[in-house]
PDB file of C-alpha atoms in Angstrom:
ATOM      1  CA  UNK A   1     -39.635 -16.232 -20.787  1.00  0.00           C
ATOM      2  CA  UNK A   2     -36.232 -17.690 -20.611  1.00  0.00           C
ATOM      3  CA  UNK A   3     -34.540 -15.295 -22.632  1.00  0.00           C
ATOM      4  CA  UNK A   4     -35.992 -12.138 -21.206  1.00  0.00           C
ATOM      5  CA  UNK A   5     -34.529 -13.378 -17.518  1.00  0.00           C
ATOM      6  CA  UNK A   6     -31.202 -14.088 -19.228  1.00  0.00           C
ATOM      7  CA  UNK A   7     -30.986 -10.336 -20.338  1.00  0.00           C
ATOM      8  CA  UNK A   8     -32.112  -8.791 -17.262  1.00  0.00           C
ATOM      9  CA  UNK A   9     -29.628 -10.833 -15.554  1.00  0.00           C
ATOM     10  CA  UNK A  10     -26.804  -9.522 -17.880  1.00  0.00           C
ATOM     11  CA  UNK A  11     -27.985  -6.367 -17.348  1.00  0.00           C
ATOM     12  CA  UNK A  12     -27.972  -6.386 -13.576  1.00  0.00           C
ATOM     13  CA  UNK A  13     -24.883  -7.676 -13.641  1.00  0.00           C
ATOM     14  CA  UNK A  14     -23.403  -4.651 -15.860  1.00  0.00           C
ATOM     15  CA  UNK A  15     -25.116  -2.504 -13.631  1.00  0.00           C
ATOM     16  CA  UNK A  16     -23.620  -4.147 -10.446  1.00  0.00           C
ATOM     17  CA  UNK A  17     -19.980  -4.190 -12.172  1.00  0.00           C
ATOM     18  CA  UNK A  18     -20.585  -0.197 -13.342  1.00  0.00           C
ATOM     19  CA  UNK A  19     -21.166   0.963  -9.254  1.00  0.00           C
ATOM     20  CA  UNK A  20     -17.986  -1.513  -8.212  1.00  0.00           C
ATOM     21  CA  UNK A  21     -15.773   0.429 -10.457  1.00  0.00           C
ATOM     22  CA  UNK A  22     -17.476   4.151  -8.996  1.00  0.00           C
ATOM     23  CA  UNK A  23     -16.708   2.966  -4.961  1.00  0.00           C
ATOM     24  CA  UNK A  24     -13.018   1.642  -6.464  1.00  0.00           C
ATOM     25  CA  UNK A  25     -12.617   5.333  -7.753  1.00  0.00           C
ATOM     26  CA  UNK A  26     -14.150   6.652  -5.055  1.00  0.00           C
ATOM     27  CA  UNK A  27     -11.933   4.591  -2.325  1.00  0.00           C
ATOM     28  CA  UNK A  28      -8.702   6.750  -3.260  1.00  0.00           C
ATOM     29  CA  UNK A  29      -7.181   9.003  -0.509  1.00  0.00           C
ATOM     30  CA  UNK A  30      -3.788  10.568  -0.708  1.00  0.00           C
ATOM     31  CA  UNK A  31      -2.020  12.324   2.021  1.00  0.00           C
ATOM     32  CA  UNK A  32       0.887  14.525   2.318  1.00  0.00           C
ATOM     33  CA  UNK A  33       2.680  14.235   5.665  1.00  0.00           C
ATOM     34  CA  UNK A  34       5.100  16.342   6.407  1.00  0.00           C
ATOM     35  CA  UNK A  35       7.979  14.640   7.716  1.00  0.00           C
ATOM     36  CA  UNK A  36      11.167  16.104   9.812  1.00  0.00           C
ATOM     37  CA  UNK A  37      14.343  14.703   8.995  1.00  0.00           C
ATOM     38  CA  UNK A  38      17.493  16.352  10.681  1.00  0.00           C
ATOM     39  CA  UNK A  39      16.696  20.480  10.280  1.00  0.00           C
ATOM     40  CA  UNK A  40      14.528  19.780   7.106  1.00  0.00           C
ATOM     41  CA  UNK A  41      10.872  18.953   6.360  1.00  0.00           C
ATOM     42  CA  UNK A  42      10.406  16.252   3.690  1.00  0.00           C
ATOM     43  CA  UNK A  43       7.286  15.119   2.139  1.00  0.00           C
ATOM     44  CA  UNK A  44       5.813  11.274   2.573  1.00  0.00           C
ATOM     45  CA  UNK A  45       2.790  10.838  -0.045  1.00  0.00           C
ATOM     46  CA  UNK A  46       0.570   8.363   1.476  1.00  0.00           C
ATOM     47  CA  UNK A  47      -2.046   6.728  -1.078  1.00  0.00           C
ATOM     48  CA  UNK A  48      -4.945   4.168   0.482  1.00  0.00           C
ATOM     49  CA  UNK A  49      -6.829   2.380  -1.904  1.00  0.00           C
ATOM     50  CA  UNK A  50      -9.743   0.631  -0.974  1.00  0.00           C
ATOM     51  CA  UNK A  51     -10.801  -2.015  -3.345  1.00  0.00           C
ATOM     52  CA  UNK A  52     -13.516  -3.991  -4.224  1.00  0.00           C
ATOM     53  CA  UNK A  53     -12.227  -7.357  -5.413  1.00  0.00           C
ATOM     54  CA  UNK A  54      -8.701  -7.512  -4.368  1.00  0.00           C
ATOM     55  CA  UNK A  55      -8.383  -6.033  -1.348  1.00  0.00           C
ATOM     56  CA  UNK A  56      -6.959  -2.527  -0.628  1.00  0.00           C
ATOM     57  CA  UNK A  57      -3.779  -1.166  -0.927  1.00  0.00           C
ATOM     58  CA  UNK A  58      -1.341   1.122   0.551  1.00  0.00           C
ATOM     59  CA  UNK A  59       1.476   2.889  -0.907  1.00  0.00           C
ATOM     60  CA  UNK A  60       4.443   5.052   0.017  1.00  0.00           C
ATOM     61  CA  UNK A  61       6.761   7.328  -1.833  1.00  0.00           C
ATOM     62  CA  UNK A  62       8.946   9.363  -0.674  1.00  0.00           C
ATOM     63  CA  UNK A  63      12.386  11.635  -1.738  1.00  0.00           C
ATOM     64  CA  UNK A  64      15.004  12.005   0.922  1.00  0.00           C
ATOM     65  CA  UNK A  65      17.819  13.114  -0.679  1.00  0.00           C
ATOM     66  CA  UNK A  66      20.875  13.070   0.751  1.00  0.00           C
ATOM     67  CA  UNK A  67      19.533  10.768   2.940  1.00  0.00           C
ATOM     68  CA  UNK A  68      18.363   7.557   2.382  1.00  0.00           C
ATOM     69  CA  UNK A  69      16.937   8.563  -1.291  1.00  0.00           C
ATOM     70  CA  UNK A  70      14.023   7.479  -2.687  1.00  0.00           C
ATOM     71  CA  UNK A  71      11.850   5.658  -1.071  1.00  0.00           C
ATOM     72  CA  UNK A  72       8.750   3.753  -2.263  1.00  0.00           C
ATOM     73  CA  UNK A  73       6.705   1.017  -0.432  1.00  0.00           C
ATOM     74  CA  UNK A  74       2.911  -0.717  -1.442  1.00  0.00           C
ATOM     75  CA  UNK A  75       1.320  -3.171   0.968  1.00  0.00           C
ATOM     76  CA  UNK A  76      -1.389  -4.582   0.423  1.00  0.00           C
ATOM     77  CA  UNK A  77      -4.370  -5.874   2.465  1.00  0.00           C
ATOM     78  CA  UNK A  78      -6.621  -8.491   2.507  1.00  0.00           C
ATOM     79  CA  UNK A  79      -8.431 -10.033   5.604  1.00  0.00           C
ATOM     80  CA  UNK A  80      -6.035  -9.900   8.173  1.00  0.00           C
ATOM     81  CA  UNK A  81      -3.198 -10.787   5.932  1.00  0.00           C
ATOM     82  CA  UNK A  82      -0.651  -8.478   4.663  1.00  0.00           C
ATOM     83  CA  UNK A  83       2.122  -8.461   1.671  1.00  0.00           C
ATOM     84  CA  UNK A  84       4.695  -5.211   0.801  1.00  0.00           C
ATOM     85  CA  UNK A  85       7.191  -4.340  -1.334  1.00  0.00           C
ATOM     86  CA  UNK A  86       9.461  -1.670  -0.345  1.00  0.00           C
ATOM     87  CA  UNK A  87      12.305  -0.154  -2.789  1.00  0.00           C
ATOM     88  CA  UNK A  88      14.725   2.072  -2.385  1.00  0.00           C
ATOM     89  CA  UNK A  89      17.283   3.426  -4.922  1.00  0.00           C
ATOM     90  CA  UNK A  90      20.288   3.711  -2.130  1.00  0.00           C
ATOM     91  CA  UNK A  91      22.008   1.453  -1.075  1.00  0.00           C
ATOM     92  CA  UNK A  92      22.405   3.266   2.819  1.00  0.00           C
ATOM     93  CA  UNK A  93      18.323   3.594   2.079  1.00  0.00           C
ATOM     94  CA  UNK A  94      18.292  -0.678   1.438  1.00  0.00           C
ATOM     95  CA  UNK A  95      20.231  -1.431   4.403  1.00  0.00           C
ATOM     96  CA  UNK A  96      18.924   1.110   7.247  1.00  0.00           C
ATOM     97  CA  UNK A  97      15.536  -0.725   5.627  1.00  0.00           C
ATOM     98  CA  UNK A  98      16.182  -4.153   6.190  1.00  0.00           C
ATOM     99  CA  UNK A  99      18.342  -3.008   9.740  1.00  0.00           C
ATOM    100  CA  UNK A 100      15.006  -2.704  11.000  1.00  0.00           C
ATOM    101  CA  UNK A 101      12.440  -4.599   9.238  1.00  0.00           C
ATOM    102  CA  UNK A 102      12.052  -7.396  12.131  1.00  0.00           C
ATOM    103  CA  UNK A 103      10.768  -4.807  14.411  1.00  0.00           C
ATOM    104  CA  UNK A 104       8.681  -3.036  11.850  1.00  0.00           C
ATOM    105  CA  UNK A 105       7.096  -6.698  10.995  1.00  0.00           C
ATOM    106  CA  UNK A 106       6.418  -6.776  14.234  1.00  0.00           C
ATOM    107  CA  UNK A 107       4.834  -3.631  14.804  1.00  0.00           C
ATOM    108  CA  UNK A 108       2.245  -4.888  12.046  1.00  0.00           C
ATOM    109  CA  UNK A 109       1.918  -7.747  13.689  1.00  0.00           C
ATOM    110  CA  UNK A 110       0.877  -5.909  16.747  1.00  0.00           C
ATOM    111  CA  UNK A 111      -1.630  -3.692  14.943  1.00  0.00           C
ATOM    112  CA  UNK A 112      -3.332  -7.318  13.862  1.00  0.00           C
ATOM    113  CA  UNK A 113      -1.746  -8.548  11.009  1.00  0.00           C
ATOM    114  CA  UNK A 114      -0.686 -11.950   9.450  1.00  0.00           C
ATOM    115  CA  UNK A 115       2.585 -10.787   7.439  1.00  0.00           C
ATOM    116  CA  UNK A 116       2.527 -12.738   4.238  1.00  0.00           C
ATOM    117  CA  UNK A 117       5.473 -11.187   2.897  1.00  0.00           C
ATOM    118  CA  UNK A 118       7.504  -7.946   2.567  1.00  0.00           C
ATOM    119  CA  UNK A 119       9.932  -7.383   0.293  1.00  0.00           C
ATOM    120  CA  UNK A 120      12.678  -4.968   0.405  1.00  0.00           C
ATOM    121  CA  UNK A 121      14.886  -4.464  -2.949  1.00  0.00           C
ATOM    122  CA  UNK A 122      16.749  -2.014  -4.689  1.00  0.00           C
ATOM    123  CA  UNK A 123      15.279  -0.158  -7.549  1.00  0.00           C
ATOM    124  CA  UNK A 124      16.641   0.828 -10.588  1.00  0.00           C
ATOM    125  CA  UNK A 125      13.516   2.896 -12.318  1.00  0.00           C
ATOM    126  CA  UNK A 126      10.689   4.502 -10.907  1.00  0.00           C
ATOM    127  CA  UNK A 127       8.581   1.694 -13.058  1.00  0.00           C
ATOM    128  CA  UNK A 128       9.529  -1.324 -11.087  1.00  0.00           C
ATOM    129  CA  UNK A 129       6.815  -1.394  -8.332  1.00  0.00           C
ATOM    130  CA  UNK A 130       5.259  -4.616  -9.208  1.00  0.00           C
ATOM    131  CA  UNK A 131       1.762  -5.977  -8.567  1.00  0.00           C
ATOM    132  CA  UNK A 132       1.069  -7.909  -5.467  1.00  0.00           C
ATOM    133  CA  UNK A 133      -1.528 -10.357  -5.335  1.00  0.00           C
ATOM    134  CA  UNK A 134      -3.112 -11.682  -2.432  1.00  0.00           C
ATOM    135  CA  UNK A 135      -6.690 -13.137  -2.968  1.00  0.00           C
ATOM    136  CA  UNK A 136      -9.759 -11.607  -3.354  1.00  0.00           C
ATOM    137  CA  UNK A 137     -10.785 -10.260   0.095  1.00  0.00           C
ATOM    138  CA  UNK A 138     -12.269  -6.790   0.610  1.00  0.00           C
ATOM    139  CA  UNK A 139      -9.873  -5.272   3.494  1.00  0.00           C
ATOM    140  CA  UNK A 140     -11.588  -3.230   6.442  1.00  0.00           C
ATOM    141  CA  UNK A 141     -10.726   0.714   5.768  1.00  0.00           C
ATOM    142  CA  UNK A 142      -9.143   0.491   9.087  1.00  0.00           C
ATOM    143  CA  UNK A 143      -6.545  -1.442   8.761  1.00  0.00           C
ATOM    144  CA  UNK A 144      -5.699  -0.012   5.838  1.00  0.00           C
ATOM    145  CA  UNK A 145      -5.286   3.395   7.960  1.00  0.00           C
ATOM    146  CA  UNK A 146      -3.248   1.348  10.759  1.00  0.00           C
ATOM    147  CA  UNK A 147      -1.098  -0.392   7.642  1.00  0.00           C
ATOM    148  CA  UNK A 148      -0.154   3.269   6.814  1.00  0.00           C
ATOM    149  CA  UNK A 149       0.281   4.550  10.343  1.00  0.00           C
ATOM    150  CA  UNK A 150       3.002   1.779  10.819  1.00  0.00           C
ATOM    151  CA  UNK A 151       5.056   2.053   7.876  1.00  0.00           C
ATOM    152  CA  UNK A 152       5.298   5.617   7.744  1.00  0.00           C
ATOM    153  CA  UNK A 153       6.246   5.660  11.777  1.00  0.00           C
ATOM    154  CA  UNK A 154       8.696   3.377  10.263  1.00  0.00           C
ATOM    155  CA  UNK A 155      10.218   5.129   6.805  1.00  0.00           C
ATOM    156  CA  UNK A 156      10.517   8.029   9.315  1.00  0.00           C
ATOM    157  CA  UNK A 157      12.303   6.767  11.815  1.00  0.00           C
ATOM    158  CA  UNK A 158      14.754   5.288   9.712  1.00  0.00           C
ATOM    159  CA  UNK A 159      15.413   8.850   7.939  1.00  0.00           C
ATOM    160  CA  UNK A 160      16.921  10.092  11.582  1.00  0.00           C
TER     161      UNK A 160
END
Protein backbone atom coordinates (compact mmCIF):
# COMPACT_ATOMS: atom_id res chain seq x y z
CA UNK A 1 0.00 0.00 0.00
CA UNK A 2 0.65 3.64 -0.25
CA UNK A 3 1.17 4.31 3.21
CA UNK A 4 3.40 1.42 4.08
CA UNK A 5 5.98 2.80 1.13
CA UNK A 6 5.64 6.28 2.64
CA UNK A 7 7.00 4.91 6.05
CA UNK A 8 9.67 2.83 4.78
CA UNK A 9 10.76 5.72 2.86
CA UNK A 10 10.89 7.92 6.06
CA UNK A 11 12.58 5.38 7.60
CA UNK A 12 15.33 4.92 5.06
CA UNK A 13 15.77 8.24 5.01
CA UNK A 14 16.41 8.46 8.99
CA UNK A 15 18.57 5.70 8.55
CA UNK A 16 20.58 7.35 5.66
CA UNK A 17 20.71 10.81 7.73
CA UNK A 18 21.84 8.62 11.14
CA UNK A 19 25.26 7.06 9.06
CA UNK A 20 25.88 10.85 7.46
CA UNK A 21 26.19 12.21 10.89
CA UNK A 22 28.67 8.84 12.07
CA UNK A 23 31.26 9.54 8.74
CA UNK A 24 30.87 13.59 9.78
CA UNK A 25 32.14 12.44 13.32
CA UNK A 26 34.25 10.14 12.04
CA UNK A 27 35.97 12.68 9.35
CA UNK A 28 37.75 14.68 12.32
CA UNK A 29 41.61 14.65 12.44
CA UNK A 30 43.67 16.97 14.55
CA UNK A 31 47.34 17.38 14.40
CA UNK A 32 49.92 18.92 16.49
CA UNK A 33 52.91 20.20 14.52
CA UNK A 34 55.57 21.29 16.12
CA UNK A 35 56.71 24.44 14.81
CA UNK A 36 60.31 26.32 15.25
CA UNK A 37 60.17 29.86 15.65
CA UNK A 38 63.56 31.68 16.49
CA UNK A 39 65.26 29.16 19.42
CA UNK A 40 61.69 27.97 20.50
CA UNK A 41 59.25 25.21 19.47
CA UNK A 42 55.61 26.36 19.25
CA UNK A 43 52.62 24.32 18.69
CA UNK A 44 50.22 24.70 15.34
CA UNK A 45 46.88 22.57 16.00
CA UNK A 46 45.74 21.53 12.68
CA UNK A 47 41.94 20.29 12.57
CA UNK A 48 40.52 18.69 8.99
CA UNK A 49 37.04 18.13 8.86
CA UNK A 50 35.61 16.23 6.26
CA UNK A 51 31.98 16.80 5.73
CA UNK A 52 29.17 15.41 4.23
CA UNK A 53 26.93 18.22 3.02
CA UNK A 54 28.99 21.27 3.13
CA UNK A 55 32.15 20.50 2.22
CA UNK A 56 35.19 20.08 4.55
CA UNK A 57 36.97 22.31 6.52
CA UNK A 58 40.28 23.24 7.76
CA UNK A 59 41.30 25.11 10.70
CA UNK A 60 44.35 26.63 12.36
CA UNK A 61 45.17 27.89 15.79
CA UNK A 62 48.01 28.75 16.99
CA UNK A 63 49.84 30.89 20.18
CA UNK A 64 53.02 32.70 19.34
CA UNK A 65 53.57 34.89 21.92
CA UNK A 66 55.78 37.42 21.72
CA UNK A 67 55.58 37.00 18.31
CA UNK A 68 52.92 37.49 16.14
CA UNK A 69 50.23 36.24 18.93
CA UNK A 70 47.47 34.34 18.35
CA UNK A 71 46.79 33.04 15.44
CA UNK A 72 43.64 31.31 14.10
CA UNK A 73 42.65 30.51 10.44
CA UNK A 74 39.46 28.08 8.92
CA UNK A 75 39.24 27.47 5.19
CA UNK A 76 36.99 25.79 3.86
CA UNK A 77 36.60 23.48 0.82
CA UNK A 78 34.29 22.67 -1.61
CA UNK A 79 34.99 21.37 -5.23
CA UNK A 80 37.88 23.10 -6.23
CA UNK A 81 36.86 26.29 -4.61
CA UNK A 82 38.21 27.66 -1.49
CA UNK A 83 37.12 30.48 1.24
CA UNK A 84 39.30 31.39 4.75
CA UNK A 85 39.20 33.48 7.44
CA UNK A 86 42.30 34.15 9.23
CA UNK A 87 42.47 36.28 12.66
CA UNK A 88 44.95 37.36 14.56
CA UNK A 89 44.85 39.33 17.87
CA UNK A 90 48.23 41.50 16.98
CA UNK A 91 48.41 43.91 15.15
CA UNK A 92 52.43 42.94 13.91
CA UNK A 93 50.48 39.28 13.57
CA UNK A 94 47.61 41.27 11.02
CA UNK A 95 50.12 42.94 9.01
CA UNK A 96 53.11 40.28 8.54
CA UNK A 97 49.58 38.32 7.47
CA UNK A 98 48.33 40.37 4.87
CA UNK A 99 52.41 41.30 3.86
CA UNK A 100 52.20 38.06 2.36
CA UNK A 101 48.85 36.88 1.55
CA UNK A 102 49.26 37.43 -2.43
CA UNK A 103 51.87 34.84 -2.49
CA UNK A 104 50.16 32.52 -0.09
CA UNK A 105 46.87 32.88 -2.48
CA UNK A 106 48.94 31.91 -4.87
CA UNK A 107 50.49 29.01 -3.48
CA UNK A 108 46.75 27.65 -3.18
CA UNK A 109 46.24 28.44 -6.35
CA UNK A 110 49.09 26.30 -7.39
CA UNK A 111 48.03 23.32 -5.29
CA UNK A 112 44.55 23.59 -7.54
CA UNK A 113 42.39 25.91 -6.07
CA UNK A 114 39.77 28.59 -7.12
CA UNK A 115 40.23 31.21 -4.12
CA UNK A 116 36.77 32.44 -3.35
CA UNK A 117 37.81 34.52 -0.61
CA UNK A 118 40.17 34.89 2.40
CA UNK A 119 39.77 37.06 4.94
CA UNK A 120 42.27 38.38 7.26
CA UNK A 121 40.96 40.53 10.43
CA UNK A 122 41.78 41.29 13.79
CA UNK A 123 40.14 39.52 16.61
CA UNK A 124 39.00 40.66 19.68
CA UNK A 125 37.66 37.19 21.47
CA UNK A 126 38.49 33.79 20.91
CA UNK A 127 34.52 33.47 19.84
CA UNK A 128 34.65 35.42 16.67
CA UNK A 129 35.57 32.71 14.07
CA UNK A 130 32.52 32.90 12.01
CA UNK A 131 30.86 30.35 9.73
CA UNK A 132 31.79 30.21 6.13
CA UNK A 133 29.50 29.01 3.66
CA UNK A 134 30.27 27.84 0.38
CA UNK A 135 27.67 25.41 -1.20
CA UNK A 136 27.04 22.06 -0.68
CA UNK A 137 29.91 20.10 -2.31
CA UNK A 138 31.64 17.16 -0.63
CA UNK A 139 35.54 18.22 -0.88
CA UNK A 140 38.16 15.40 -1.87
CA UNK A 141 40.20 14.47 1.55
CA UNK A 142 43.13 15.54 -0.41
CA UNK A 143 42.83 18.75 -0.87
CA UNK A 144 41.82 19.23 2.30
CA UNK A 145 45.43 17.78 3.36
CA UNK A 146 47.14 20.15 0.60
CA UNK A 147 44.73 23.23 2.03
CA UNK A 148 46.53 22.51 5.38
CA UNK A 149 50.00 21.87 4.02
CA UNK A 150 49.87 25.46 2.48
CA UNK A 151 48.67 27.53 5.17
CA UNK A 152 50.65 26.15 7.81
CA UNK A 153 54.00 26.45 5.39
CA UNK A 154 52.58 29.84 5.44
CA UNK A 155 51.62 30.83 9.37
CA UNK A 156 55.19 29.46 9.79
CA UNK A 157 57.02 31.29 7.70
CA UNK A 158 55.61 34.39 8.72
CA UNK A 159 56.56 33.59 12.56
CA UNK A 160 60.51 33.89 11.38
Amino acid sequence: SDSMDTVGLEKLRAFGRSLNLNRALVGRRSYEIPIIAGDEIRTMNVTILEGIDDGGKVQIDMDDEGGIGKVSARFKVSADNLKGLILCDSREGYERITEGQESFESAMADEGFNIKNISVSMMHTSNEMSDINIGQYRADTSKLYKAAKAAVKYISSIMN
